[in-house]
């Protein structure tokens, strides 16, 4: 329920243009709203973690349920070779998600799709035979070429910044992170493009001097987010003034995740650089 209309239209254009079948998973909004509000109250920077978890849990659980062995993802080294620090973006940690919900949530998460890292990385892969593929890593992938192709063939409309297809992620990345934590995720996004020759450093520095998006639009998004999450604007602004926290302030699987990353790097599975 957070997608911009242009994002919905882009999906429709591509699905129709390629003759694909679209399956939409409907989740319990009251549970999702409760979890997202709990994350804001937790004071951690990574507010996209609940929706990302539900998206991938829905995808992987659906694949296993219907015995689909191959899942495609748009993840790629070309535009994502530089990762933000863990203080900026934390991994998909179900233990932390449940701990934050336990402390700040008010409704039980009975139906929300969830899956642990062990479940989808090990159990689903080695016991259920589900493999996740990144086809963009198998070809010379250039972001602007891809956008031009989408515009030409499907009348696709690009977004202002990466992840700005959603009101929630636009607000979280462009306002919550910047105003409360001083983090600007464009630094990592641009660094990846610079490292792969898709952007000049000088152009990136010029772009970073500007706000991620218009302040008037940010205030409108603030009011929309508050209304959708059933919290007053004053209460939300007071939340932003409270002490910043990280995954270290909650139960987490960071040691297990760090070990997994090291193993993946040695096996050549994880090639991104963490900054």
mmCIF file of C-alpha atoms in Angstrom:
data_model
loop_
_atom_site.group_PDB
_atom_site.id
_atom_site.type_symbol
_atom_site.label_atom_id
_atom_site.label_comp_id
_atom_site.label_asym_id
_atom_site.label_seq_id
_atom_site.Cartn_x
_atom_site.Cartn_y
_atom_site.Cartn_z
ATOM 1 C CA UNK A 1 0.000 0.000 0.000
ATOM 2 C CA UNK A 2 3.002 2.324 -0.130
ATOM 3 C CA UNK A 3 3.784 2.182 -3.851
ATOM 4 C CA UNK A 4 3.518 5.335 -5.939
ATOM 5 C CA UNK A 5 1.010 5.173 -8.795
ATOM 6 C CA UNK A 6 3.878 5.349 -11.272
ATOM 7 C CA UNK A 7 5.343 2.164 -9.747
ATOM 8 C CA UNK A 8 2.044 0.321 -10.148
ATOM 9 C CA UNK A 9 1.810 1.536 -13.740
ATOM 10 C CA UNK A 10 5.391 0.424 -14.483
ATOM 11 C CA UNK A 11 4.600 -3.047 -13.189
ATOM 12 C CA UNK A 12 1.482 -3.237 -15.354
ATOM 13 C CA UNK A 13 3.379 -2.068 -18.442
ATOM 14 C CA UNK A 14 6.145 -4.664 -18.056
ATOM 15 C CA UNK A 15 3.806 -7.526 -17.156
ATOM 16 C CA UNK A 16 1.591 -6.761 -20.158
ATOM 17 C CA UNK A 17 4.532 -6.116 -22.484
ATOM 18 C CA UNK A 18 6.215 -9.418 -21.652
ATOM 19 C CA UNK A 19 3.021 -11.443 -21.407
ATOM 20 C CA UNK A 20 3.708 -12.462 -17.815
ATOM 21 C CA UNK A 21 1.337 -13.806 -15.198
ATOM 22 C CA UNK A 22 1.210 -11.592 -12.100
ATOM 23 C CA UNK A 23 0.418 -13.045 -8.688
ATOM 24 C CA UNK A 24 -0.212 -10.544 -5.884
ATOM 25 C CA UNK A 25 0.231 -11.616 -2.270
ATOM 26 C CA UNK A 26 -2.139 -9.755 0.065
ATOM 27 C CA UNK A 27 -0.826 -9.438 3.619
ATOM 28 C CA UNK A 28 -2.555 -8.406 6.831
ATOM 29 C CA UNK A 29 -2.199 -4.615 6.865
ATOM 30 C CA UNK A 30 -2.915 -4.235 10.599
ATOM 31 C CA UNK A 31 -0.037 -6.583 11.415
ATOM 32 C CA UNK A 32 2.291 -4.867 8.950
ATOM 33 C CA UNK A 33 1.343 -1.411 10.216
ATOM 34 C CA UNK A 34 1.981 -2.511 13.777
ATOM 35 C CA UNK A 35 5.433 -3.855 12.895
ATOM 36 C CA UNK A 36 6.440 -0.751 10.946
ATOM 37 C CA UNK A 37 5.336 1.523 13.779
ATOM 38 C CA UNK A 38 7.250 -0.665 16.260
ATOM 39 C CA UNK A 39 10.399 -0.153 14.191
ATOM 40 C CA UNK A 40 10.010 3.627 14.247
ATOM 41 C CA UNK A 41 9.613 3.471 18.027
ATOM 42 C CA UNK A 42 12.752 1.313 18.268
ATOM 43 C CA UNK A 43 14.864 4.271 17.008
ATOM 44 C CA UNK A 44 16.923 2.133 14.589
ATOM 45 C CA UNK A 45 17.843 3.556 11.166
ATOM 46 C CA UNK A 46 16.817 0.560 9.017
ATOM 47 C CA UNK A 47 13.083 1.186 8.683
ATOM 48 C CA UNK A 48 12.896 -0.740 5.402
ATOM 49 C CA UNK A 49 13.730 -4.030 7.105
ATOM 50 C CA UNK A 50 10.096 -5.060 7.905
ATOM 51 C CA UNK A 51 8.840 -4.583 4.344
ATOM 52 C CA UNK A 52 11.962 -6.140 2.788
ATOM 53 C CA UNK A 53 11.603 -9.151 5.069
ATOM 54 C CA UNK A 54 7.946 -9.627 4.183
ATOM 55 C CA UNK A 55 8.631 -9.214 0.450
ATOM 56 C CA UNK A 56 11.352 -11.860 0.320
ATOM 57 C CA UNK A 57 9.632 -14.172 2.817
ATOM 58 C CA UNK A 58 6.496 -14.069 0.629
ATOM 59 C CA UNK A 59 8.537 -14.787 -2.494
ATOM 60 C CA UNK A 60 10.583 -17.660 -1.059
ATOM 61 C CA UNK A 61 7.679 -19.239 0.844
ATOM 62 C CA UNK A 62 5.549 -19.099 -2.308
ATOM 63 C CA UNK A 63 8.282 -20.751 -4.368
ATOM 64 C CA UNK A 64 8.714 -23.599 -1.892
ATOM 65 C CA UNK A 65 4.965 -24.063 -1.471
ATOM 66 C CA UNK A 66 4.484 -24.580 -5.206
ATOM 67 C CA UNK A 67 7.796 -26.434 -5.671
ATOM 68 C CA UNK A 68 9.337 -23.705 -7.827
ATOM 69 C CA UNK A 69 13.063 -24.411 -7.904
ATOM 70 C CA UNK A 70 14.396 -21.194 -9.413
ATOM 71 C CA UNK A 71 13.886 -17.613 -8.193
ATOM 72 C CA UNK A 72 15.213 -14.594 -10.116
ATOM 73 C CA UNK A 73 16.338 -11.413 -8.404
ATOM 74 C CA UNK A 74 17.506 -8.051 -9.722
ATOM 75 C CA UNK A 75 20.377 -7.892 -7.242
ATOM 76 C CA UNK A 76 23.673 -7.161 -9.005
ATOM 77 C CA UNK A 77 27.288 -6.181 -8.426
ATOM 78 C CA UNK A 78 27.202 -3.480 -11.095
ATOM 79 C CA UNK A 79 25.064 -1.060 -9.065
ATOM 80 C CA UNK A 80 25.426 -2.624 -5.592
ATOM 81 C CA UNK A 81 29.134 -3.455 -5.219
ATOM 82 C CA UNK A 82 29.526 -0.935 -2.372
ATOM 83 C CA UNK A 83 27.458 -1.705 0.704
ATOM 84 C CA UNK A 84 26.497 0.752 3.425
ATOM 85 C CA UNK A 85 27.916 0.168 6.939
ATOM 86 C CA UNK A 86 25.840 -2.032 9.260
ATOM 87 C CA UNK A 87 24.945 1.102 11.219
ATOM 88 C CA UNK A 88 23.143 2.304 8.080
ATOM 89 C CA UNK A 89 21.646 -0.889 6.702
ATOM 90 C CA UNK A 90 21.281 -4.051 8.741
ATOM 91 C CA UNK A 91 20.740 -7.557 7.459
ATOM 92 C CA UNK A 92 17.513 -9.536 7.359
ATOM 93 C CA UNK A 93 17.591 -10.585 11.028
ATOM 94 C CA UNK A 94 14.402 -12.303 12.190
ATOM 95 C CA UNK A 95 15.592 -12.433 15.814
ATOM 96 C CA UNK A 96 15.917 -8.642 15.910
ATOM 97 C CA UNK A 97 12.600 -8.145 14.116
ATOM 98 C CA UNK A 98 10.819 -10.265 16.726
ATOM 99 C CA UNK A 99 12.611 -8.567 19.633
ATOM 100 C CA UNK A 100 11.639 -5.081 18.417
ATOM 101 C CA UNK A 101 8.061 -6.207 17.899
ATOM 102 C CA UNK A 102 8.009 -7.796 21.341
ATOM 103 C CA UNK A 103 9.112 -4.486 22.913
ATOM 104 C CA UNK A 104 7.052 -2.015 20.892
ATOM 105 C CA UNK A 105 4.374 -3.951 19.000
ATOM 106 C CA UNK A 106 0.785 -4.274 20.176
ATOM 107 C CA UNK A 107 -0.667 -6.874 17.809
ATOM 108 C CA UNK A 108 0.546 -10.475 17.423
ATOM 109 C CA UNK A 109 2.098 -11.303 14.048
ATOM 110 C CA UNK A 110 -0.052 -14.335 13.284
ATOM 111 C CA UNK A 111 -0.160 -14.260 9.486
ATOM 112 C CA UNK A 112 2.708 -12.009 8.378
ATOM 113 C CA UNK A 113 5.075 -13.927 6.041
ATOM 114 C CA UNK A 114 8.405 -14.555 7.763
ATOM 115 C CA UNK A 115 11.467 -16.688 7.235
ATOM 116 C CA UNK A 116 14.755 -16.915 9.075
ATOM 117 C CA UNK A 117 18.104 -16.557 7.333
ATOM 118 C CA UNK A 118 18.852 -20.200 8.139
ATOM 119 C CA UNK A 119 15.565 -21.264 6.605
ATOM 120 C CA UNK A 120 15.880 -19.521 3.248
ATOM 121 C CA UNK A 121 19.649 -19.737 2.829
ATOM 122 C CA UNK A 122 20.162 -23.319 3.980
ATOM 123 C CA UNK A 123 16.915 -25.262 4.442
ATOM 124 C CA UNK A 124 15.170 -23.955 1.332
ATOM 125 C CA UNK A 125 18.301 -24.264 -0.788
ATOM 126 C CA UNK A 126 19.774 -27.585 0.269
ATOM 127 C CA UNK A 127 16.660 -29.439 1.442
ATOM 128 C CA UNK A 128 13.961 -27.967 -0.791
ATOM 129 C CA UNK A 129 16.157 -27.326 -3.842
ATOM 130 C CA UNK A 130 15.186 -23.654 -4.244
ATOM 131 C CA UNK A 131 17.973 -21.585 -5.782
ATOM 132 C CA UNK A 132 18.125 -17.786 -6.081
ATOM 133 C CA UNK A 133 19.699 -16.532 -9.308
ATOM 134 C CA UNK A 134 21.102 -13.076 -10.158
ATOM 135 C CA UNK A 135 20.968 -13.002 -13.983
ATOM 136 C CA UNK A 136 22.226 -9.389 -14.178
ATOM 137 C CA UNK A 137 25.614 -10.598 -12.906
ATOM 138 C CA UNK A 138 25.915 -12.824 -15.971
ATOM 139 C CA UNK A 139 25.817 -9.970 -18.497
ATOM 140 C CA UNK A 140 27.456 -6.549 -18.923
ATOM 141 C CA UNK A 141 24.845 -4.585 -16.956
ATOM 142 C CA UNK A 142 24.641 -0.790 -17.210
ATOM 143 C CA UNK A 143 21.897 0.939 -15.223
ATOM 144 C CA UNK A 144 21.236 3.754 -17.693
ATOM 145 C CA UNK A 145 21.158 1.349 -20.649
ATOM 146 C CA UNK A 146 18.582 -0.701 -18.765
ATOM 147 C CA UNK A 147 16.450 2.366 -18.047
ATOM 148 C CA UNK A 148 16.649 3.470 -21.691
ATOM 149 C CA UNK A 149 15.583 0.003 -22.847
ATOM 150 C CA UNK A 150 12.648 -0.050 -20.425
ATOM 151 C CA UNK A 151 11.559 3.426 -21.557
ATOM 152 C CA UNK A 152 11.810 2.524 -25.223
ATOM 153 C CA UNK A 153 10.090 -0.857 -25.092
ATOM 154 C CA UNK A 154 7.584 -0.422 -22.259
ATOM 155 C CA UNK A 155 7.097 3.330 -21.818
ATOM 156 C CA UNK A 156 8.661 2.899 -18.372
ATOM 157 C CA UNK A 157 8.933 5.984 -16.143
ATOM 158 C CA UNK A 158 12.140 6.211 -14.039
ATOM 159 C CA UNK A 159 12.169 7.226 -10.363
ATOM 160 C CA UNK A 160 13.962 10.205 -8.838
ATOM 161 C CA UNK A 161 16.361 8.019 -6.830
ATOM 162 C CA UNK A 162 16.971 4.346 -6.177
ATOM 163 C CA UNK A 163 14.111 2.899 -4.070
ATOM 164 C CA UNK A 164 11.961 5.991 -4.589
ATOM 165 C CA UNK A 165 9.164 3.958 -6.157
ATOM 166 C CA UNK A 166 7.543 3.823 -2.709
ATOM 167 C CA UNK A 167 6.324 6.660 -0.507
ATOM 168 C CA UNK A 168 7.622 4.813 2.538
ATOM 169 C CA UNK A 169 11.153 4.191 1.235
ATOM 170 C CA UNK A 170 11.299 7.696 -0.237
ATOM 171 C CA UNK A 171 10.428 9.144 3.161
ATOM 172 C CA UNK A 172 12.648 6.754 5.117
ATOM 173 C CA UNK A 173 15.740 7.248 2.942
ATOM 174 C CA UNK A 174 15.230 10.900 2.076
ATOM 175 C CA UNK A 175 14.033 12.210 5.440
ATOM 176 C CA UNK A 176 14.228 9.802 8.415
ATOM 177 C CA UNK A 177 17.804 8.690 7.733
ATOM 178 C CA UNK A 178 19.082 12.111 6.721
ATOM 179 C CA UNK A 179 17.401 14.220 9.419
ATOM 180 C CA UNK A 180 17.690 11.825 12.359
ATOM 181 C CA UNK A 181 20.962 9.987 11.661
ATOM 182 C CA UNK A 182 22.790 12.089 9.092
ATOM 183 C CA UNK A 183 22.978 9.115 6.716
ATOM 184 C CA UNK A 184 22.596 9.615 2.972
ATOM 185 C CA UNK A 185 22.287 6.281 1.170
ATOM 186 C CA UNK A 186 23.032 7.974 -2.132
ATOM 187 C CA UNK A 187 26.699 7.947 -1.073
ATOM 188 C CA UNK A 188 26.775 4.151 -1.325
ATOM 189 C CA UNK A 189 24.570 4.074 -4.436
ATOM 190 C CA UNK A 190 26.760 6.619 -6.237
ATOM 191 C CA UNK A 191 29.967 4.923 -5.040
ATOM 192 C CA UNK A 192 28.894 1.711 -6.753
ATOM 193 C CA UNK A 193 28.173 3.563 -10.000
ATOM 194 C CA UNK A 194 31.511 5.416 -9.797
ATOM 195 C CA UNK A 195 33.418 2.173 -9.138
ATOM 196 C CA UNK A 196 31.855 0.532 -12.198
ATOM 197 C CA UNK A 197 32.374 3.506 -14.500
ATOM 198 C CA UNK A 198 28.701 4.500 -14.732
ATOM 199 C CA UNK A 199 29.015 7.852 -12.982
ATOM 200 C CA UNK A 200 31.632 10.552 -12.560
ATOM 201 C CA UNK A 201 32.694 11.407 -9.026
ATOM 202 C CA UNK A 202 32.281 15.108 -9.765
ATOM 203 C CA UNK A 203 28.645 14.579 -10.787
ATOM 204 C CA UNK A 204 28.005 12.536 -7.641
ATOM 205 C CA UNK A 205 29.382 15.296 -5.418
ATOM 206 C CA UNK A 206 27.149 17.860 -7.117
ATOM 207 C CA UNK A 207 24.080 15.655 -6.620
ATOM 208 C CA UNK A 208 24.927 15.094 -2.946
ATOM 209 C CA UNK A 209 24.822 18.849 -2.333
ATOM 210 C CA UNK A 210 21.094 18.734 -3.014
ATOM 211 C CA UNK A 211 18.478 17.212 -0.691
ATOM 212 C CA UNK A 212 17.407 13.677 -1.675
ATOM 213 C CA UNK A 213 13.990 15.103 -2.517
ATOM 214 C CA UNK A 214 11.948 18.280 -2.191
ATOM 215 C CA UNK A 215 11.350 19.381 1.412
ATOM 216 C CA UNK A 216 7.722 20.309 0.711
ATOM 217 C CA UNK A 217 7.132 16.814 -0.637
ATOM 218 C CA UNK A 218 8.900 15.390 2.417
ATOM 219 C CA UNK A 219 6.433 17.205 4.713
ATOM 220 C CA UNK A 220 3.507 15.869 2.692
ATOM 221 C CA UNK A 221 4.995 12.368 2.931
ATOM 222 C CA UNK A 222 5.441 12.846 6.681
ATOM 223 C CA UNK A 223 1.746 13.572 7.099
ATOM 224 C CA UNK A 224 0.834 10.626 4.851
ATOM 225 C CA UNK A 225 3.069 8.218 6.798
ATOM 226 C CA UNK A 226 1.647 9.391 10.134
ATOM 227 C CA UNK A 227 -1.932 9.032 8.940
ATOM 228 C CA UNK A 228 -1.318 5.585 7.467
ATOM 229 C CA UNK A 229 0.422 4.347 10.621
ATOM 230 C CA UNK A 230 -2.186 5.949 12.928
ATOM 231 C CA UNK A 231 0.248 8.221 14.769
ATOM 232 C CA UNK A 232 0.067 11.992 15.181
ATOM 233 C CA UNK A 233 2.610 14.226 13.494
ATOM 234 C CA UNK A 234 3.680 15.629 16.862
ATOM 235 C CA UNK A 235 4.235 12.145 18.288
ATOM 236 C CA UNK A 236 6.289 11.145 15.271
ATOM 237 C CA UNK A 237 8.465 14.253 15.438
ATOM 238 C CA UNK A 238 9.051 13.556 19.133
ATOM 239 C CA UNK A 239 10.138 10.030 18.199
ATOM 240 C CA UNK A 240 12.761 11.508 15.924
ATOM 241 C CA UNK A 241 14.223 13.465 18.842
ATOM 242 C CA UNK A 242 14.785 10.387 20.996
ATOM 243 C CA UNK A 243 18.165 8.660 21.290
ATOM 244 C CA UNK A 244 19.334 6.878 18.147
ATOM 245 C CA UNK A 245 19.850 3.136 18.431
ATOM 246 C CA UNK A 246 21.256 0.273 16.336
ATOM 247 C CA UNK A 247 20.891 -3.486 16.116
ATOM 248 C CA UNK A 248 23.266 -3.749 19.092
ATOM 249 C CA UNK A 249 20.510 -2.442 21.364
ATOM 250 C CA UNK A 250 18.328 -5.478 20.598
ATOM 251 C CA UNK A 251 18.644 -9.228 20.397
ATOM 252 C CA UNK A 252 20.250 -10.046 17.065
ATOM 253 C CA UNK A 253 22.115 -12.574 14.927
ATOM 254 C CA UNK A 254 24.959 -10.238 13.956
ATOM 255 C CA UNK A 255 27.744 -12.691 14.876
ATOM 256 C CA UNK A 256 26.098 -15.456 12.867
ATOM 257 C CA UNK A 257 25.496 -13.060 9.958
ATOM 258 C CA UNK A 258 29.131 -11.827 10.026
ATOM 259 C CA UNK A 259 30.357 -15.424 9.961
ATOM 260 C CA UNK A 260 28.062 -16.186 7.048
ATOM 261 C CA UNK A 261 29.358 -13.165 5.124
ATOM 262 C CA UNK A 262 32.978 -14.238 5.666
ATOM 263 C CA UNK A 263 32.228 -17.759 4.464
ATOM 264 C CA UNK A 264 30.347 -16.391 1.441
ATOM 265 C CA UNK A 265 33.259 -14.070 0.612
ATOM 266 C CA UNK A 266 35.764 -16.927 0.756
ATOM 267 C CA UNK A 267 33.525 -19.037 -1.463
ATOM 268 C CA UNK A 268 33.193 -16.142 -3.913
ATOM 269 C CA UNK A 269 29.435 -15.849 -3.338
ATOM 270 C CA UNK A 270 29.613 -12.417 -1.688
ATOM 271 C CA UNK A 271 31.813 -9.965 -3.615
ATOM 272 C CA UNK A 272 30.493 -6.620 -2.454
ATOM 273 C CA UNK A 273 32.697 -4.291 -0.453
ATOM 274 C CA UNK A 274 31.489 -2.966 2.894
ATOM 275 C CA UNK A 275 32.320 0.651 3.656
#
